[in-house]
Coordinates of C-alpha atoms and ligand atoms in Angstrom, one line a residue:
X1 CA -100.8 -64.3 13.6
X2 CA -98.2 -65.5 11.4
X3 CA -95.7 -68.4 12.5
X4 CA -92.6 -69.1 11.0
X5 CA -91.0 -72.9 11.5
X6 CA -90.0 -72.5 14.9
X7 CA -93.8 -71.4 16.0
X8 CA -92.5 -67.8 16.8
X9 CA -95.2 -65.3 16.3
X10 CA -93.9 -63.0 14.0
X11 CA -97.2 -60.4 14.9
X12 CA -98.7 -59.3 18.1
X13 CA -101.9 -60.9 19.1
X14 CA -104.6 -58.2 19.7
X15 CA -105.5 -60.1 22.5
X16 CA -102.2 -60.1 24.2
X17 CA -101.4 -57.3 27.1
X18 CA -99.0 -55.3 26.2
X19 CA -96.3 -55.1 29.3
X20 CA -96.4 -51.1 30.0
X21 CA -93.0 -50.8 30.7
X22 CA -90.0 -52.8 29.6
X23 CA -86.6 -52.7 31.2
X24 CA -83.9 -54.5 28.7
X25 CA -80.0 -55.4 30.0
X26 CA -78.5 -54.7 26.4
X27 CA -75.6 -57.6 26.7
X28 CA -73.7 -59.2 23.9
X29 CA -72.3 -56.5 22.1
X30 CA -68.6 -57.4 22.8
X31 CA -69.3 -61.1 21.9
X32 CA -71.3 -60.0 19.1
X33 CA -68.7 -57.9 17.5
X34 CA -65.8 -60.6 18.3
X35 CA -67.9 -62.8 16.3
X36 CA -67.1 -60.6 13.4
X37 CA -63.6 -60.0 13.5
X38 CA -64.5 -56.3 14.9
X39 CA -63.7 -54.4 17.6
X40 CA -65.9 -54.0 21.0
X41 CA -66.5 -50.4 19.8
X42 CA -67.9 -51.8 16.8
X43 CA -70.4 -53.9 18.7
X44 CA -71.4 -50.7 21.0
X45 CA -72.5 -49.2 17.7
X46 CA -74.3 -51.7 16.2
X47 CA -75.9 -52.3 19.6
X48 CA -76.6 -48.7 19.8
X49 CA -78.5 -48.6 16.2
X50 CA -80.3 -51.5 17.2
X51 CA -81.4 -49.4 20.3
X52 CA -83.3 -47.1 17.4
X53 CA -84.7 -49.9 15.8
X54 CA -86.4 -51.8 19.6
X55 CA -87.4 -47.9 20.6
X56 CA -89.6 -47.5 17.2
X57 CA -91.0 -51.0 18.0
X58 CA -91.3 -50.3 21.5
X59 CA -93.3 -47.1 20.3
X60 CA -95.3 -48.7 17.5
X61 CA -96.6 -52.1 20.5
X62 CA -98.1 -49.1 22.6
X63 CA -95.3 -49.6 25.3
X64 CA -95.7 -46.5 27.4
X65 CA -91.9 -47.1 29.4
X66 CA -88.8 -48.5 28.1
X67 CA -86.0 -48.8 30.1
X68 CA -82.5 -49.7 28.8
X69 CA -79.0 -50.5 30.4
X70 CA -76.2 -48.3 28.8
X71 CA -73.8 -47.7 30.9
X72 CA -73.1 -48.9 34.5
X73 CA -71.5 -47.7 37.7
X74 CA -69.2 -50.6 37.4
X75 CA -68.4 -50.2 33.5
X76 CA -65.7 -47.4 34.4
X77 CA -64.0 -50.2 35.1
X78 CA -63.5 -51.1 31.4
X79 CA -60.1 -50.3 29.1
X80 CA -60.2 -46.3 29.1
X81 CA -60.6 -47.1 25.1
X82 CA -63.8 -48.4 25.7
X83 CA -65.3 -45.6 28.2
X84 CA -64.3 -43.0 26.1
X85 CA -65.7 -45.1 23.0
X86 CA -69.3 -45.3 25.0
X87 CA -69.4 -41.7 26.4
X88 CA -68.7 -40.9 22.2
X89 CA -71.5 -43.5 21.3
X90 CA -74.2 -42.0 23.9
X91 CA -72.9 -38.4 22.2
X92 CA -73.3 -39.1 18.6
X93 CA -76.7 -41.1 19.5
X94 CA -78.1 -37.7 20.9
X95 CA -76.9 -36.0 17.4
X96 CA -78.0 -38.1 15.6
X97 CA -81.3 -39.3 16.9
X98 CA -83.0 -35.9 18.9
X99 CA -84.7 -34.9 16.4
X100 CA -86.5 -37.6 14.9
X101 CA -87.1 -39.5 18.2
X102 CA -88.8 -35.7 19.6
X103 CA -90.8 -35.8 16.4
X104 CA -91.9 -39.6 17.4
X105 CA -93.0 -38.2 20.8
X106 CA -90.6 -39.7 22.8
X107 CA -89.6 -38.6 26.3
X108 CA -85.9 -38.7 26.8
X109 CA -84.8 -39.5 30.6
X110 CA -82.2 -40.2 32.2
X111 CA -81.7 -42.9 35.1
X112 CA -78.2 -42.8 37.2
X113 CA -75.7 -40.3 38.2
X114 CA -74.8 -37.0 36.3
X115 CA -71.8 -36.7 38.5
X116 CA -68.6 -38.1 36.7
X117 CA -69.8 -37.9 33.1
X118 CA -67.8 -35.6 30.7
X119 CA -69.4 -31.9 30.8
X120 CA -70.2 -32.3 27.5
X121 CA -72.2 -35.6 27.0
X122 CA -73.9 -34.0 30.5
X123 CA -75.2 -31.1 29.0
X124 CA -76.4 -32.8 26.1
X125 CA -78.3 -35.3 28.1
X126 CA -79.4 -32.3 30.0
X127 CA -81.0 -30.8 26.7
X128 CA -82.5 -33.7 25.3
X129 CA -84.5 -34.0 29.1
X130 CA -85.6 -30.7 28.7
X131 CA -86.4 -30.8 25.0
X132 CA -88.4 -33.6 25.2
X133 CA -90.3 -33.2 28.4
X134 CA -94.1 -32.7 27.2
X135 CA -93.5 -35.6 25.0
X136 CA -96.2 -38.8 26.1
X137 CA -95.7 -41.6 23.4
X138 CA -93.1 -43.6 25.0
X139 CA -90.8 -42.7 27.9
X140 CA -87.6 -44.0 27.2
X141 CA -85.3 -43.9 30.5
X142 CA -81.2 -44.2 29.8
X143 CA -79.4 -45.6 32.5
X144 CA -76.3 -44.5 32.3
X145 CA -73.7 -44.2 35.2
X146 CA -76.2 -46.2 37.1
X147 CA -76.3 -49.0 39.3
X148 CA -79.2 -50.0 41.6
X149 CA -77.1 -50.5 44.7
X150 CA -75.9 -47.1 44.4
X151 CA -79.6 -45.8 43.5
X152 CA -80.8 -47.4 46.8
X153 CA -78.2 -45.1 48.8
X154 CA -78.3 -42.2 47.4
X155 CA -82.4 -42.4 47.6
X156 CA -81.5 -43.0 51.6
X157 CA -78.8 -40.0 51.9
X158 CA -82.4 -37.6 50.4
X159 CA -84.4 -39.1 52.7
X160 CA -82.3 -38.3 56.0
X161 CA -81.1 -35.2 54.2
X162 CA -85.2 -34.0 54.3
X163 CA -85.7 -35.1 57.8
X164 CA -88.5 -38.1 57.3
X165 CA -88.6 -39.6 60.9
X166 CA -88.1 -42.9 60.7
X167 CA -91.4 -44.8 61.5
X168 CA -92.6 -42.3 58.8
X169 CA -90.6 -43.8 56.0
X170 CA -92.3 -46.9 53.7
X171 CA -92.0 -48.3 50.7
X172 CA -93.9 -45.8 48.9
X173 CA -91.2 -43.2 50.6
X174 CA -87.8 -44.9 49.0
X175 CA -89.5 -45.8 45.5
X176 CA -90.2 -41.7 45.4
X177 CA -86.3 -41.0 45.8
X178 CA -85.1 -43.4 43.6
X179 CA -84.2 -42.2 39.8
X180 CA -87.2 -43.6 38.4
X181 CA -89.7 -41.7 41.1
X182 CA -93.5 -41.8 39.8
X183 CA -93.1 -44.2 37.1
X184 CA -94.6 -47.4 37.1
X185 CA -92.2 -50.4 38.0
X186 CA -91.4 -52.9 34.9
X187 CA -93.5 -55.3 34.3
X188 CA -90.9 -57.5 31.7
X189 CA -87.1 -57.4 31.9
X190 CA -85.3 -58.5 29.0
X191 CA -81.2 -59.7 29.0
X192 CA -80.2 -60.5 26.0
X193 CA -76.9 -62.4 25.4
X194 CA -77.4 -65.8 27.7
X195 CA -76.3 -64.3 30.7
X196 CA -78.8 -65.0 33.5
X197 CA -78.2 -62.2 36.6
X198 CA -79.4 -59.2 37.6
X199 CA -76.3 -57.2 37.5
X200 CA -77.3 -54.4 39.6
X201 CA -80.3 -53.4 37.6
X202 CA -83.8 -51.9 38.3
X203 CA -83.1 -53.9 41.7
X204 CA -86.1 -52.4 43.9
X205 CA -88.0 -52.0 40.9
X206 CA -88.0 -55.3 39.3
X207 CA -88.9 -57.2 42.4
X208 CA -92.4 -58.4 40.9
X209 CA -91.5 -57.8 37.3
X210 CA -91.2 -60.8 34.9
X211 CA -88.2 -62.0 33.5
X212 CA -87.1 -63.0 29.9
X213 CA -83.6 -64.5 29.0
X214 CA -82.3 -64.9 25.4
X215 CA -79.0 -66.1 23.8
X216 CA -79.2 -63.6 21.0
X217 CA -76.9 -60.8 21.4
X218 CA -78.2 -57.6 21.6
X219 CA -77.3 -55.8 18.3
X220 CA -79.0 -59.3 16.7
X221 CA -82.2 -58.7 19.0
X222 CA -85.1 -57.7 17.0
X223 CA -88.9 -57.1 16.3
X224 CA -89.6 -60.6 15.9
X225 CA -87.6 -61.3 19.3
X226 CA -89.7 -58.7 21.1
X227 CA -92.6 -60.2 20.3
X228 CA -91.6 -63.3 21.1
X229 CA -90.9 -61.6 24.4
X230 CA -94.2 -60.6 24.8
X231 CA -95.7 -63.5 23.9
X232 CA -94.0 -65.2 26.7
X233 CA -95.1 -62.6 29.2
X234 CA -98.5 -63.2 28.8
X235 CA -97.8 -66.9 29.3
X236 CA -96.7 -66.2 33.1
X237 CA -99.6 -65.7 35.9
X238 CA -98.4 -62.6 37.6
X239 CA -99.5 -63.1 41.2
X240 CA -97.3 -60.1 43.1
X241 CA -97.0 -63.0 46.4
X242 CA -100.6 -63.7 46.4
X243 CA -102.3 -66.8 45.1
X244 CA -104.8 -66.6 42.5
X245 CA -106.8 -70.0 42.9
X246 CA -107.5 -70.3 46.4
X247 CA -109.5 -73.9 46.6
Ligands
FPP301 C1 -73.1 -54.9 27.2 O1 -72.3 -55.6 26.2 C2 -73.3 -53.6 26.7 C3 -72.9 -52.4 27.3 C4 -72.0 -52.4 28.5 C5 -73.2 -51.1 26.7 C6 -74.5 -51.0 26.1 C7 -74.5 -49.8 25.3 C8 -75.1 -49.6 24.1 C9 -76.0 -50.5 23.4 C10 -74.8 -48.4 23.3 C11 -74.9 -47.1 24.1 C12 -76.3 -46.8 24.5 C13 -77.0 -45.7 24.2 C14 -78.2 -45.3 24.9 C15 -76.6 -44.8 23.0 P1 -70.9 -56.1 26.6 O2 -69.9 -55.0 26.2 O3 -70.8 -56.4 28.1 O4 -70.8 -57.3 25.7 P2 -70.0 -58.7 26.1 O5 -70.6 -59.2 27.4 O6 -70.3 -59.5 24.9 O7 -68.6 -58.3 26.2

């Protein structure tokens, strides 16, 4: 395993374990492009190629889930520049990227609310779903229009919409009418930019997962900061409440 001056491992350890799904909170574009004398849109880009770069990675580590932060319920919010930018952004990514990232075998998803995004960014997300179904490498889930709080309700509003009687209804019950029903909750989240919250992300499903903070902004985050990412993951002792050493 090579090391560079700072010690970071700039290869995977074989003998590491490999998270199986990664959620990332994709933050620092804004700050990265004012940096640089660009605009915010300009940092949305870059962020969004370096989303093709971390999904190839993602891909090549034998990461079977990879779930990324695009667009939240609260980001409507933003200047109307900047929402029309991101619904472009997600657009031209689809374009752009359908083919090759089909070809890759990846599954497209998406996490969040269809309502409210233009008709035509909705039926493309729409068609890369359904083109990209029987695809098994790496699931990669969008959440776009999403925010946990809201997931949480609307999962709720199905559940008394179908009738479940109350004492009927456990854990197992609300994780199966959330957006991300039968997958496998993250194991690692990554936020990238210094920021150190949760910001209304993966809430019921990163209750036991691991989490990693970096400074580096995300179009800056690479292959060599994923690993490093790892490599702090299997550093932790995962115990899910319980204690491992009983003496
Ligand atoms: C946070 O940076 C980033 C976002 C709100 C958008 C993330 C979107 C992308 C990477 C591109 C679109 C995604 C896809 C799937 C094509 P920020 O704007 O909050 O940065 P700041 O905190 O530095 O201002």
């Amino acid at each position: 395993m090579a090391s560079k001056a700072d010690n970071k491992p700039t290869e995977l350890d074989p003998s590491w374990e490999i998270p199986v799904h990664v959620g990332i909170i994709m933050d620092g574009n804004g700050r990265w492009a004012r940096a640089r004398g660009l605009n915010r849109l300009a940092g949305h880009r870059a962020g969004t190629e370096n989303l093709r770069r971390i999904v190839r990675a993602c891909a090549d580590f034998g990461i079977k889930y990879l779930t990324v932060f695009a667009f939240s319920t609260e980001n409507w919010a933003r200047p109307k520049e900047e929402v029309d930018g991101l619904m472009e952004i997600m657009e031209e990514f689809i374009d752009k990227e359908i083919d090759e990232l089909d070809a890759e075998g990846v599954q497209i998803r998406h996490v969040g609310k269809l309502d409210g995004i233009p008709e035509r960014l909705k039926a493309k997300i729409k068609m890369s779903i359904e083109r990209t179904r029987h695809n098994n490498r790496l699931v990669l889930s969008v959440a776009f229009n999403y925010g946990g709080r809201d997931e949480i309700v609307q999962a709720v509003r199905k559940i008394v919409a179908e009738g479940i009687p109350p004492d009927e209804i456990t854990e197992e019950t609300i994780a199966n009418h959330l957006y991300t029903a039968g997958m496998p909750d993250p194991d690692l989240v990554i936020r990238t930019s210094g920021e150190i919250r949760i910001s209304n992300f993966l809430l019921w499903q990163s209750a036991y997962a691991e989490w990693y903070f970096t400074p580096r902004f995300w179009p800056d985050f690479g292959r060599e900061d994923l690993i490093a990412a790892i490599a702090d993951y299997n550093r932790r002792e995962r115990r899910f409440g319980r204690v491992l050493d009983a003496d």
